[in-house]
Coordinates of C-alpha atoms and ligand atoms in Angstrom, one line a residue:
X79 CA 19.8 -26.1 -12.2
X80 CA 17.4 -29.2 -11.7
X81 CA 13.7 -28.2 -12.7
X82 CA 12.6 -28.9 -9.2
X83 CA 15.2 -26.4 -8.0
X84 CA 12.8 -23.5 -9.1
X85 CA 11.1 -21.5 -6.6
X86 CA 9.2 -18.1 -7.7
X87 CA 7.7 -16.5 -5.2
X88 CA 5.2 -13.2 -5.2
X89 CA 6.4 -10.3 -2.4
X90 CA 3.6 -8.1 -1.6
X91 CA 3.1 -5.5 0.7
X92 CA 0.4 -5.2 2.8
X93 CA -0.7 -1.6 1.8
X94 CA -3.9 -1.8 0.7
X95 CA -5.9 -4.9 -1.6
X96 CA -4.4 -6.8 -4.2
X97 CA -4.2 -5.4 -7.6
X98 CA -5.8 -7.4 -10.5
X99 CA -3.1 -6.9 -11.7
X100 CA -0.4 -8.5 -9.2
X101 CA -2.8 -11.8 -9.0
X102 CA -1.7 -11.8 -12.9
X103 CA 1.5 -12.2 -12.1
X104 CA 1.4 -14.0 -9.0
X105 CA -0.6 -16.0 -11.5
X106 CA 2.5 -17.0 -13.6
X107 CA 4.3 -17.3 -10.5
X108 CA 2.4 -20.0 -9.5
X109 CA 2.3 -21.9 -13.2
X110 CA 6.1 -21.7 -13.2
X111 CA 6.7 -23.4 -10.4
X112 CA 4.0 -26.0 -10.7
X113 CA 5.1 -26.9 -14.3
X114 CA 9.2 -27.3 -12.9
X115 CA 8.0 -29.3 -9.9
X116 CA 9.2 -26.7 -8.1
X117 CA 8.3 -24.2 -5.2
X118 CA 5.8 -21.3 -5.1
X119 CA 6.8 -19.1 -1.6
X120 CA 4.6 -16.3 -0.9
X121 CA 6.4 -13.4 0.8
X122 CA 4.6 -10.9 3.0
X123 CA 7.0 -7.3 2.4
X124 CA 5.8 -5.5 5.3
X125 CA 9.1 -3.3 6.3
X126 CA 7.1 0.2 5.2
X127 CA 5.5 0.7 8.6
X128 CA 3.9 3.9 7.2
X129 CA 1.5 2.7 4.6
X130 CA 0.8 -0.7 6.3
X131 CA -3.0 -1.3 6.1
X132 CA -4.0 -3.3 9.4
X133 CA -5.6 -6.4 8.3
X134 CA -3.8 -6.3 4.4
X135 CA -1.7 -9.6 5.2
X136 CA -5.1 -11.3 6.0
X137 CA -7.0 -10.1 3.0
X138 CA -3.8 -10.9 1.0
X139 CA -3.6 -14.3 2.1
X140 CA -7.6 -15.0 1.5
X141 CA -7.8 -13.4 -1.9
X142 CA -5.2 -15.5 -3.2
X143 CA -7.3 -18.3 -1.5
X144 CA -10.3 -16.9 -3.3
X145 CA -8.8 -17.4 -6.4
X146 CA -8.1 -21.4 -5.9
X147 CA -4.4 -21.1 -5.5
X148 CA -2.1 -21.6 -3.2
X149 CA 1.4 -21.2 -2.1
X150 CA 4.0 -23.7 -0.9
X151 CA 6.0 -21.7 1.6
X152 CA 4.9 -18.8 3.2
X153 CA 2.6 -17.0 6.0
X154 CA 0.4 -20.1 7.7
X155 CA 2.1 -22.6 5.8
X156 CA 6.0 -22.6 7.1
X157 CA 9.0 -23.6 5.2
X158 CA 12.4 -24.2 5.3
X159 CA 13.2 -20.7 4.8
X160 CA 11.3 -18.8 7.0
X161 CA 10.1 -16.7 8.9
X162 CA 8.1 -14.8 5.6
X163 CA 7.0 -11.9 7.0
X164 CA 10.1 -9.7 7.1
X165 CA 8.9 -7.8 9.9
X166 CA 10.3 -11.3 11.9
X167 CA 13.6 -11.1 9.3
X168 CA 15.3 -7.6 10.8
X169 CA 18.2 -9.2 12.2
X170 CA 18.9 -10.6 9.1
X171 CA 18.2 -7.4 7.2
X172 CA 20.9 -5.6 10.0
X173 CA 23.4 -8.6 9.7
X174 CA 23.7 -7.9 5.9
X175 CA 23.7 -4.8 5.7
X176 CA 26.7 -4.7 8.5
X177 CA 28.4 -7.3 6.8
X178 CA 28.9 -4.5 3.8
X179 CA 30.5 -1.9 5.6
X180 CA 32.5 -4.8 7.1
X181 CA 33.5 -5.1 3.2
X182 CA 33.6 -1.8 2.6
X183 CA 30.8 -1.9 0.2
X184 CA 28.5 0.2 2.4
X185 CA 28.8 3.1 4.6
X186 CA 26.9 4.8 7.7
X187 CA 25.5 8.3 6.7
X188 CA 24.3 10.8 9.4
X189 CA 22.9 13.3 6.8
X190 CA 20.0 15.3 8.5
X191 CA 16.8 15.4 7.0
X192 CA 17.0 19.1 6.5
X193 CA 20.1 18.7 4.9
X194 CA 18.9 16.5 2.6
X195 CA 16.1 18.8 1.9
X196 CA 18.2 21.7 0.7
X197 CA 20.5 19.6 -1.5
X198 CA 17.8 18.1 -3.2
X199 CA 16.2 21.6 -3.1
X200 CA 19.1 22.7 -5.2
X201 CA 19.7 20.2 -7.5
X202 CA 16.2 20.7 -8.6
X203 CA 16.8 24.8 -9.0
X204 CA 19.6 23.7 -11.2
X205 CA 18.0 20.8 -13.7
X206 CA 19.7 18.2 -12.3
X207 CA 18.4 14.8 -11.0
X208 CA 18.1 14.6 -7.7
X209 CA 20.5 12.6 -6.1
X210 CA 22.7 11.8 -2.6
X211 CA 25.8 13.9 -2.8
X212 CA 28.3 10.7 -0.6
X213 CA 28.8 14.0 1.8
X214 CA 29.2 10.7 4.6
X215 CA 31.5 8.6 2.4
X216 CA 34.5 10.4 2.8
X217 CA 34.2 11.1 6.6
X218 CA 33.8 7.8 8.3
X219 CA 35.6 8.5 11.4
X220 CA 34.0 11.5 12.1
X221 CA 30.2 10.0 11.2
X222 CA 30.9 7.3 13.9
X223 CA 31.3 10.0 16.7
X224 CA 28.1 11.6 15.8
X225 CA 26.5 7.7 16.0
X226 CA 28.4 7.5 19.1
X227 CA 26.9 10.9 20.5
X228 CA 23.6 9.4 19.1
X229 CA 22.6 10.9 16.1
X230 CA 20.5 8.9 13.7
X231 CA 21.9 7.7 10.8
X232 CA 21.3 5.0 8.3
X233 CA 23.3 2.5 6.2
X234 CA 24.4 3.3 2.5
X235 CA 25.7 1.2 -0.2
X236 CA 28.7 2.1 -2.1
X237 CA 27.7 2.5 -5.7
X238 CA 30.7 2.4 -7.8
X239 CA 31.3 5.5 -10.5
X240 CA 30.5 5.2 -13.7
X241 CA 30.2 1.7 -14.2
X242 CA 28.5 -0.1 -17.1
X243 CA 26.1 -2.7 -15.4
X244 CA 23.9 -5.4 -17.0
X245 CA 21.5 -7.8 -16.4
X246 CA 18.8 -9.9 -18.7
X247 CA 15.6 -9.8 -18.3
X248 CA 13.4 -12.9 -19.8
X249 CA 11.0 -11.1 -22.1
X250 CA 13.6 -7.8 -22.7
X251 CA 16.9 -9.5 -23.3
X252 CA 20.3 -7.7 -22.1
X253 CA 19.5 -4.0 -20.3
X254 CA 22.5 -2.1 -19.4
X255 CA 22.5 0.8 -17.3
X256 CA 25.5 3.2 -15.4
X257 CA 25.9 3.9 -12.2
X258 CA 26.5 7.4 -12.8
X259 CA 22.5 7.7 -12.9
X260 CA 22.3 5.5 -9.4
X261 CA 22.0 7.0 -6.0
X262 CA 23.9 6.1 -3.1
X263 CA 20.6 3.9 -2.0
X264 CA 19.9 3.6 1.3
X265 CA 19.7 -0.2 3.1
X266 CA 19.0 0.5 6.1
X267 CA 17.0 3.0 7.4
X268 CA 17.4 5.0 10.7
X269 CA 14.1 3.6 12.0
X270 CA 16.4 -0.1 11.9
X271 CA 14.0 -1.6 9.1
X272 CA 15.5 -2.1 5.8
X273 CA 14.5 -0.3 2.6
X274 CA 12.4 -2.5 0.0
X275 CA 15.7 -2.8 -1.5
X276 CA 17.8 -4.3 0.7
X277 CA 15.2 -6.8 2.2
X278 CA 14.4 -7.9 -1.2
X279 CA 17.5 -8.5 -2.5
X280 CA 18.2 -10.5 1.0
X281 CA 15.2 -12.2 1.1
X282 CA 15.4 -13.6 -2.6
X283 CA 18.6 -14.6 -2.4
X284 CA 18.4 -16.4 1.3
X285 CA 15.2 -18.2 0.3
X286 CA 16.7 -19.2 -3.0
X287 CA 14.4 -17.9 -5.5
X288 CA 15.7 -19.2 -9.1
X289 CA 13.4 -16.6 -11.0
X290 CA 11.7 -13.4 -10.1
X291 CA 9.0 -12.6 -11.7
X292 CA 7.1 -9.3 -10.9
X293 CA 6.0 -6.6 -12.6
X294 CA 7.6 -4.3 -15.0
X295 CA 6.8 -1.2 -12.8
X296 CA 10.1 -2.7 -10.9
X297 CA 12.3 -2.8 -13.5
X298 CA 13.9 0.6 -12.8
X299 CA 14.6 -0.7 -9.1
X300 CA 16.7 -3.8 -10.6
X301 CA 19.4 -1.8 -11.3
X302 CA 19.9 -1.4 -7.5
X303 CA 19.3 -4.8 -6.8
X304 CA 22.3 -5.8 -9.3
X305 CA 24.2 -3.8 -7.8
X306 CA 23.5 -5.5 -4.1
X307 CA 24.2 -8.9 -5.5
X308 CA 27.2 -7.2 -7.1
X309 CA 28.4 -5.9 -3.3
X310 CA 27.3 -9.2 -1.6
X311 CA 29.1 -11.2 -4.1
X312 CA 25.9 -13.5 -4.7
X313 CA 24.6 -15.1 -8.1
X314 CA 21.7 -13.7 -9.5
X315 CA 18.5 -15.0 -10.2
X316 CA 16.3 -14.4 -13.1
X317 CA 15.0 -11.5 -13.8
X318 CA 11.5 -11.2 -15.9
X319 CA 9.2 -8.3 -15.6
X320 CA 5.6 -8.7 -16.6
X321 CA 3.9 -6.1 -18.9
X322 CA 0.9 -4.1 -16.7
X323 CA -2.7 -4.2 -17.6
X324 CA -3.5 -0.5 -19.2
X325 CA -7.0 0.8 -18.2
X326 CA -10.3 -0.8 -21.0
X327 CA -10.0 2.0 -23.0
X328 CA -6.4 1.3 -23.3
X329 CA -5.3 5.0 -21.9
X330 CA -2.4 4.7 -19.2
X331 CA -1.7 2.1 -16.2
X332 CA -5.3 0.6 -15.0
X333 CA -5.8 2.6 -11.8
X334 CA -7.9 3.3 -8.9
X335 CA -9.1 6.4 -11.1
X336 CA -11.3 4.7 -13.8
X337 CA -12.7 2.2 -11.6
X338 CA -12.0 -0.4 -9.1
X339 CA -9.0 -2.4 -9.8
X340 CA -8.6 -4.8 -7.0
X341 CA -8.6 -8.9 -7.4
X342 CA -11.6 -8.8 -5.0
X343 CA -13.8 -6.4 -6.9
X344 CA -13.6 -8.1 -9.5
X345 CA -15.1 -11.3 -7.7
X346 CA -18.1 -8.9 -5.8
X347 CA -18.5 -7.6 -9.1
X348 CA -19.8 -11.5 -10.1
X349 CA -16.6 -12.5 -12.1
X350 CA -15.7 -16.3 -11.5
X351 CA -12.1 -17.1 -10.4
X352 CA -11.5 -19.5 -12.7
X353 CA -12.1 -16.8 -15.8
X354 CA -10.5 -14.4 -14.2
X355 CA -7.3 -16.6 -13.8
X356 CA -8.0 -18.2 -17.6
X357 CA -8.1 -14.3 -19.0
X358 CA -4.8 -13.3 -17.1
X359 CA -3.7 -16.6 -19.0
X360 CA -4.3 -15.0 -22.3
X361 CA -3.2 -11.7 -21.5
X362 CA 0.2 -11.1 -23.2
X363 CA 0.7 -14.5 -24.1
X364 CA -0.4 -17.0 -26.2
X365 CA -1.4 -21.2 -25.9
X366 CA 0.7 -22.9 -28.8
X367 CA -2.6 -23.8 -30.0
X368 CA -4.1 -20.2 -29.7
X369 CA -6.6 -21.8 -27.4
X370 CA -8.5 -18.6 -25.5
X371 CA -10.5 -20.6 -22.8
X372 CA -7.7 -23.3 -21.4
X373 CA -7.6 -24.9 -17.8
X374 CA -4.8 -24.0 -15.0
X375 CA -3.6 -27.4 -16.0
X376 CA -2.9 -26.9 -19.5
X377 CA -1.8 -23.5 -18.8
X378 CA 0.5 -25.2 -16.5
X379 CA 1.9 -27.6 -19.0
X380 CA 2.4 -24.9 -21.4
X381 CA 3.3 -21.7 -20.0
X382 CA 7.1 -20.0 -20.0
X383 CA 7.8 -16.8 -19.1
X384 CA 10.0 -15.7 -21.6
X385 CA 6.6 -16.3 -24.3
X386 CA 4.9 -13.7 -22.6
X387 CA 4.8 -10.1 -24.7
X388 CA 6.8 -7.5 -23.2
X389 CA 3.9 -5.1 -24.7
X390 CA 1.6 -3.6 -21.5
X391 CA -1.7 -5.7 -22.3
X392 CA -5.3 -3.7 -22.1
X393 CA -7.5 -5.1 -19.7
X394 CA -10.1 -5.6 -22.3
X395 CA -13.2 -5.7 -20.1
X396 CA -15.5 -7.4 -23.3
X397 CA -13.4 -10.3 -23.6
X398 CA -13.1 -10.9 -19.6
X399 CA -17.1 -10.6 -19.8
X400 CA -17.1 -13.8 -22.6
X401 CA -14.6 -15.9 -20.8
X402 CA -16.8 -15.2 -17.8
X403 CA -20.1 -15.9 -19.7
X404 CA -18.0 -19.1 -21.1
X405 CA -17.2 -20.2 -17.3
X406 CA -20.7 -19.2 -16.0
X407 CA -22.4 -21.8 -19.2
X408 CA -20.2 -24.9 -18.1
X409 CA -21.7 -24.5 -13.9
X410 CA -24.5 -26.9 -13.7
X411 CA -27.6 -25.6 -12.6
X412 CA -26.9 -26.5 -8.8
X413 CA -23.7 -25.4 -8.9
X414 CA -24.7 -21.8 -10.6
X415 CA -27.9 -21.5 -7.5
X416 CA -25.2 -21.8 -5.1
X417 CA -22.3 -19.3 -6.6
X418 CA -25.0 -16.7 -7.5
X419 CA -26.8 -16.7 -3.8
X420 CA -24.8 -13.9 -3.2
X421 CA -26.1 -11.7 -6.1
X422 CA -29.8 -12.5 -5.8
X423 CA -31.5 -9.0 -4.2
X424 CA -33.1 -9.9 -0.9
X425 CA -36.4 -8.6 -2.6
X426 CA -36.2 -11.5 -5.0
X427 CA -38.5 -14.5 -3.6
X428 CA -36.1 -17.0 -2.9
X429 CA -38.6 -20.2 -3.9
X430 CA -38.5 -18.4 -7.5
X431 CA -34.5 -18.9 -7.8
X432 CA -33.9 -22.9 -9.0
X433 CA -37.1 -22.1 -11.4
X434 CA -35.5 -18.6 -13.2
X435 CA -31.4 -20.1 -13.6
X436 CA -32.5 -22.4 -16.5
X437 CA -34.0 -19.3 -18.1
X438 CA -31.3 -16.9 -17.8
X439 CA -28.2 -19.3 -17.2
X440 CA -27.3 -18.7 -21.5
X441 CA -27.4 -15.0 -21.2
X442 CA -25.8 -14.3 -17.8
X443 CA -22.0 -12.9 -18.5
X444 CA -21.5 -11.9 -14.9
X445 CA -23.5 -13.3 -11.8
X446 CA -24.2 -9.8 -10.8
X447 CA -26.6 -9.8 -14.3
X448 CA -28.9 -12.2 -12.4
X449 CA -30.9 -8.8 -11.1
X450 CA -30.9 -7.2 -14.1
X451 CA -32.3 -10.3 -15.9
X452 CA -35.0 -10.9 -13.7
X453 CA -36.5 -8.1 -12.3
X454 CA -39.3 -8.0 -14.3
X455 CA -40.0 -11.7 -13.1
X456 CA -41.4 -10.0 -9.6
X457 CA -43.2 -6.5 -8.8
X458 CA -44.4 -3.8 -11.2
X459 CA -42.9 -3.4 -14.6
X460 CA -43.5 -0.8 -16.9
X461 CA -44.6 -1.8 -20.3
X462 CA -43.6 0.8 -22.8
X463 CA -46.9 1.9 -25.2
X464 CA -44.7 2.2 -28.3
X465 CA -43.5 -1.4 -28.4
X466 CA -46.8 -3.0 -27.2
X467 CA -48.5 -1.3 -30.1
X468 CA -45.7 -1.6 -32.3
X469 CA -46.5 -3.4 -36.3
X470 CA -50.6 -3.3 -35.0
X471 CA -53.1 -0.7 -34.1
X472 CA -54.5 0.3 -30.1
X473 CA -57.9 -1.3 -31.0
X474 CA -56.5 -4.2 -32.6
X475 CA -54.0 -4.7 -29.4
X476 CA -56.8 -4.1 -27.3
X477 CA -58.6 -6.8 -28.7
X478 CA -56.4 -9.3 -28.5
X479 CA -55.5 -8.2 -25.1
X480 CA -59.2 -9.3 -24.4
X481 CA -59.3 -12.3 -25.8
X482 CA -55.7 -13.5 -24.4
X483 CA -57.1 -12.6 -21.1
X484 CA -60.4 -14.7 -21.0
X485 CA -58.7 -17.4 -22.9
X486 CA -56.1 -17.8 -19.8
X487 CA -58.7 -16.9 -17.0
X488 CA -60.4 -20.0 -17.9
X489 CA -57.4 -22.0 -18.4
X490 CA -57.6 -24.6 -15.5
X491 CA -53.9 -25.2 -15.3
X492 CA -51.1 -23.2 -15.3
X493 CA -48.5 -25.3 -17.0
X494 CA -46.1 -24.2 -19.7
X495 CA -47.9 -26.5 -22.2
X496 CA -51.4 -24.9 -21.3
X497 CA -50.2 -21.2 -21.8
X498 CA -48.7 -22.1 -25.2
X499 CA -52.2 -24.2 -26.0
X500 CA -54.1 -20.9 -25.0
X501 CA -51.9 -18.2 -27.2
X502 CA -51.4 -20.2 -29.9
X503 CA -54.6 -21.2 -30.7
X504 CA -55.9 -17.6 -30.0
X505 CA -53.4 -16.7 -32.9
X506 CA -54.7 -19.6 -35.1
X507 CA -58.0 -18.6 -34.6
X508 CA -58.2 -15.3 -35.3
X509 CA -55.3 -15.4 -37.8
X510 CA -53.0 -12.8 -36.0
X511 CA -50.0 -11.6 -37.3
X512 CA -47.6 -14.2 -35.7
X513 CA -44.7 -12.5 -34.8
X514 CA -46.7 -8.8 -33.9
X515 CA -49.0 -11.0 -31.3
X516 CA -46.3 -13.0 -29.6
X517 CA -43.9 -9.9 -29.3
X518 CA -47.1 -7.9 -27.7
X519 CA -47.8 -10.7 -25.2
X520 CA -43.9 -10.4 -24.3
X521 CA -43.8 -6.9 -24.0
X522 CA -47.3 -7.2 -22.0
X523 CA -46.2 -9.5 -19.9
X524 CA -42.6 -8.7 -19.3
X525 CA -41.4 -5.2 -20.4
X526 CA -39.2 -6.1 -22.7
X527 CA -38.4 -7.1 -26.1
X528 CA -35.7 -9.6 -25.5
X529 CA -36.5 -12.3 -22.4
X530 CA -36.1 -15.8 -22.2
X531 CA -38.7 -18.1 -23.5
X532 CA -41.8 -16.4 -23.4
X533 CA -44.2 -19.0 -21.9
X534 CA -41.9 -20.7 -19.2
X535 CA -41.0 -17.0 -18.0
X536 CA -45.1 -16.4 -17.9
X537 CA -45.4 -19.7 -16.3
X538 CA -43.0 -18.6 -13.4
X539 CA -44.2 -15.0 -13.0
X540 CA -47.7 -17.2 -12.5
X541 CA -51.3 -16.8 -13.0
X542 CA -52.1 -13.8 -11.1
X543 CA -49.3 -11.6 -11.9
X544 CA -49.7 -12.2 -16.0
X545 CA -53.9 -11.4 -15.6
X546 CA -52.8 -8.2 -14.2
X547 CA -50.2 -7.3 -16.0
X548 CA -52.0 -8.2 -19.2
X549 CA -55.0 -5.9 -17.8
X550 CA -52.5 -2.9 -17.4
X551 CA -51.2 -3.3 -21.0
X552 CA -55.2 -3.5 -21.6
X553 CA -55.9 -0.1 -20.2
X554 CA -52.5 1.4 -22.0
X555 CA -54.5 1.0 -25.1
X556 CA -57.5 3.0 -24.9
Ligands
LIG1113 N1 6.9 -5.6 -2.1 C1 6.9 -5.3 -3.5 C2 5.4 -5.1 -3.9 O1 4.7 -4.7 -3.1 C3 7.5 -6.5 -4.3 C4 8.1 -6.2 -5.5 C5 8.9 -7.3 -6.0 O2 8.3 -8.3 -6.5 O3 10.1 -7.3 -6.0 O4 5.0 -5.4 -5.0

């Protein structure tokens, strides 16, 4: 196989929002193809009519967008191989699956849904694993007079008995499995669409996929899609299934239960694309360099699947929060204003915005922090009593309180250089306690013990607001 002869592709259904979880992997998807000169197909699996979410293919195709990447072939985009929506495949899915019980590889099964009921009904009284019992296999003849009378029925596949079956998988190596533990699956089902089964198999071989990638929550399906290639007689592609993301705390599959877990969430939620994508990078697998913040480019160049760990990976939210604050420091100013638009409350004065980011753009980790960060910039704060008296006495506080406040009051400007001219020579004077003072004014003025610098953020809040704030502190003394 030539390098540009690869083609990965990412199949999902359109039940609901993509996972974080499936953009990881449609993440390598991508990277493999790229690095191989090859072809990245996007494939919309939409033959499970009951769980289809209207408006899921749309939201699939613009997170994925959202992200910055892209696909080749697919929905929007055409290709050689389509149509790639299988919704607009099911001839081809009928063809096939005809063209088995032509080879006598599959078979048509009548079996009522009540009957199918009480068999698995009783296999579950008795311990054993539910499974078809081939009551159709045998009785051919007589199944195609009840089709002919018009019953319902759907196509089977063949499994062979007892069979030792193998296939590799990238990151797992050789997995072997018997068909004594295999159902007769079902291709075809008596609505006319095919099972996710059949349509996959089809639909990776017929749009010549060199390498499937997805993740390892599939692996027990392979078996049945070996044995479909076995039955169609078709080569196989490569198999390599992708450890899932386990909730932060590290307990179980990360799920809808401890939190949202959708690739657009984590965008509202003010993650950047680009650290979201460099923290999948990183996620199970390693840059030869150990490199933790890395470009798509270099993860490009470097990136194979069969380096990643076949260990599930915890979504360790702290690390995704310092990529993010990592991503967030290298956005110029202009660039930050316009990504964080979205987070800024409306009750934030919107002429305030340029003049906070330079005082907040080292500390932000997510964009949604920006309301956090700044809220005491506007409106009332509180100004806890402990912490403005803290090291000092009331009447000591209170006094420079005063002072602080006539000393600014006659200030004629308002300038970062003034304030600093006005408190620090206050200090000097009267030979405060540096650190005490400062961290009173800070607290006075801002709430808080931690802020950015303290006499830019009073030059923002401006004169008005500091004079009354500082008065409020005044009267918590007494
Ligand atoms: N349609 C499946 C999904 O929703 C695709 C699984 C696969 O990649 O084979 O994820």
């Amino acid at each position: 196989m030539k390098n540009t002869d690869v083609r990965t592709r990412m199949a999902p259904s359109p039940t609901g929002d993509m996972h974080v979880g499936s953009m990881g992997v449609l993440l390598k998807n991508y990277a493999f193809a790229k690095k191989n000169g090859g072809k990245f197909i996007l494939r919309i699996e939409d033959t499970d009519k009951e769980r289809e979410v209207p408006g899921a293919i749309g939201r699939i195709q613009d997170i994925i967008t959202a992200y910055g990447l892209d696909w080749d072939e697919g929905p929007g985009k055409g290709g050689a191989y389509g149509p790639y929506i299988q919704s607009e495949r099911m001839q081809l899915y009928t063809d096939m699956a005809n063209d088995l019980i032509k080879k006598g590889k599959a078979y048509y099964c009548t079996c009522s849904r009540e009957r199918l009921e009480t068999l698995r009904d009783s296999q579950r009284a008795a311990k054993v694993p539910p499974k078809y019992d081939k009551f159709c296999r045998d009785r051919q003849d007589e199944v195609s007079r009840e089709i002919a009378a018009g019953k319902d029925y759907v196509i089977r596949l063949k499994t062979p008995d007892n069979q030792d079956v193998t296939f590799t998988d990238l990151l797992r190596g050789k997995i072997t499995f018997n068909t004594a533990s295999i159902d007769d699956q079902v291709l075809l089902k008596s609505d006319g669409y095919p099972t996710y089964h059949l349509a996959v198999v089809v639909d990776d071989h017929s749009m010549n996929i060199s390498h499937i990638m997805r993740g390892e929550e599939w692996i027990s399906s392979t078996p049945k899609h070996v044995l479909l290639y076995h039955a169609f007689e078709w080569d196989m592609p490569v198999f390599a299934h992708m450890p899932i993301y386990l909730n932060p705390d590290g307990k179980g599959k990360m799920s809808k239960r401890k939190g949202t877990v959708s690739a657009q969430s984590f965008l509202d939620r003010g993650y950047l694309p680009e650290a979201l994508l460099n923290f999948f990078m990183i996620l199970g697998w390693a840059h030869p360099e150990e490199k933790e913040i890395l470009t798509l480019d270099e993860y490009i160049q470097h990136f194979d699947p069969k380096d990643v760990s076949s260990k599930s990976v915890v979504f360790d939210l702290k690390k995704l929060d310092w990529i993010n604050g990592m991503y967030i420091r290298q956005l110029s100013l202009s660039e930050l204003e316009t990504k964080i638009a979205p987070f800024v409350p409306n009750t934030f004065p919107t002429e305030m915005v340029s003049g906070v980011l330079p005082l907040i753009h080292e500390r932000l980790e997510k964009l949604s922090d920006f309301e956090e960060l700044t809220t005491f910039f506007i409106g009332d704060i509180e100004i806890p009593t402990d912490l403005l008296l803290k090291k000092s006495t009331a009447s000591d506080v209170a006094q420079q309180l005063e002072q602080t406040i006539t000393g600014l009051e006659e200030s004629t400007d308002w300038t970062i250089e003034s304030i600093e001219t006005v408190i620090r020579s206050l200090q000097e004077k009267h030979n405060w306690k540096r650190n005490q003072y400062f961290m009173m004014i800070r607290v006075a003025t801002t709430g808080k013990k931690a802020t950015p610098p303290l006499f830019e953020t009073m030059q923002l809040i401006g004169k008005p607001g500091i004079l009354e704030r500082l008065r409020t502190a005044l009267q918590n003394c007494n």
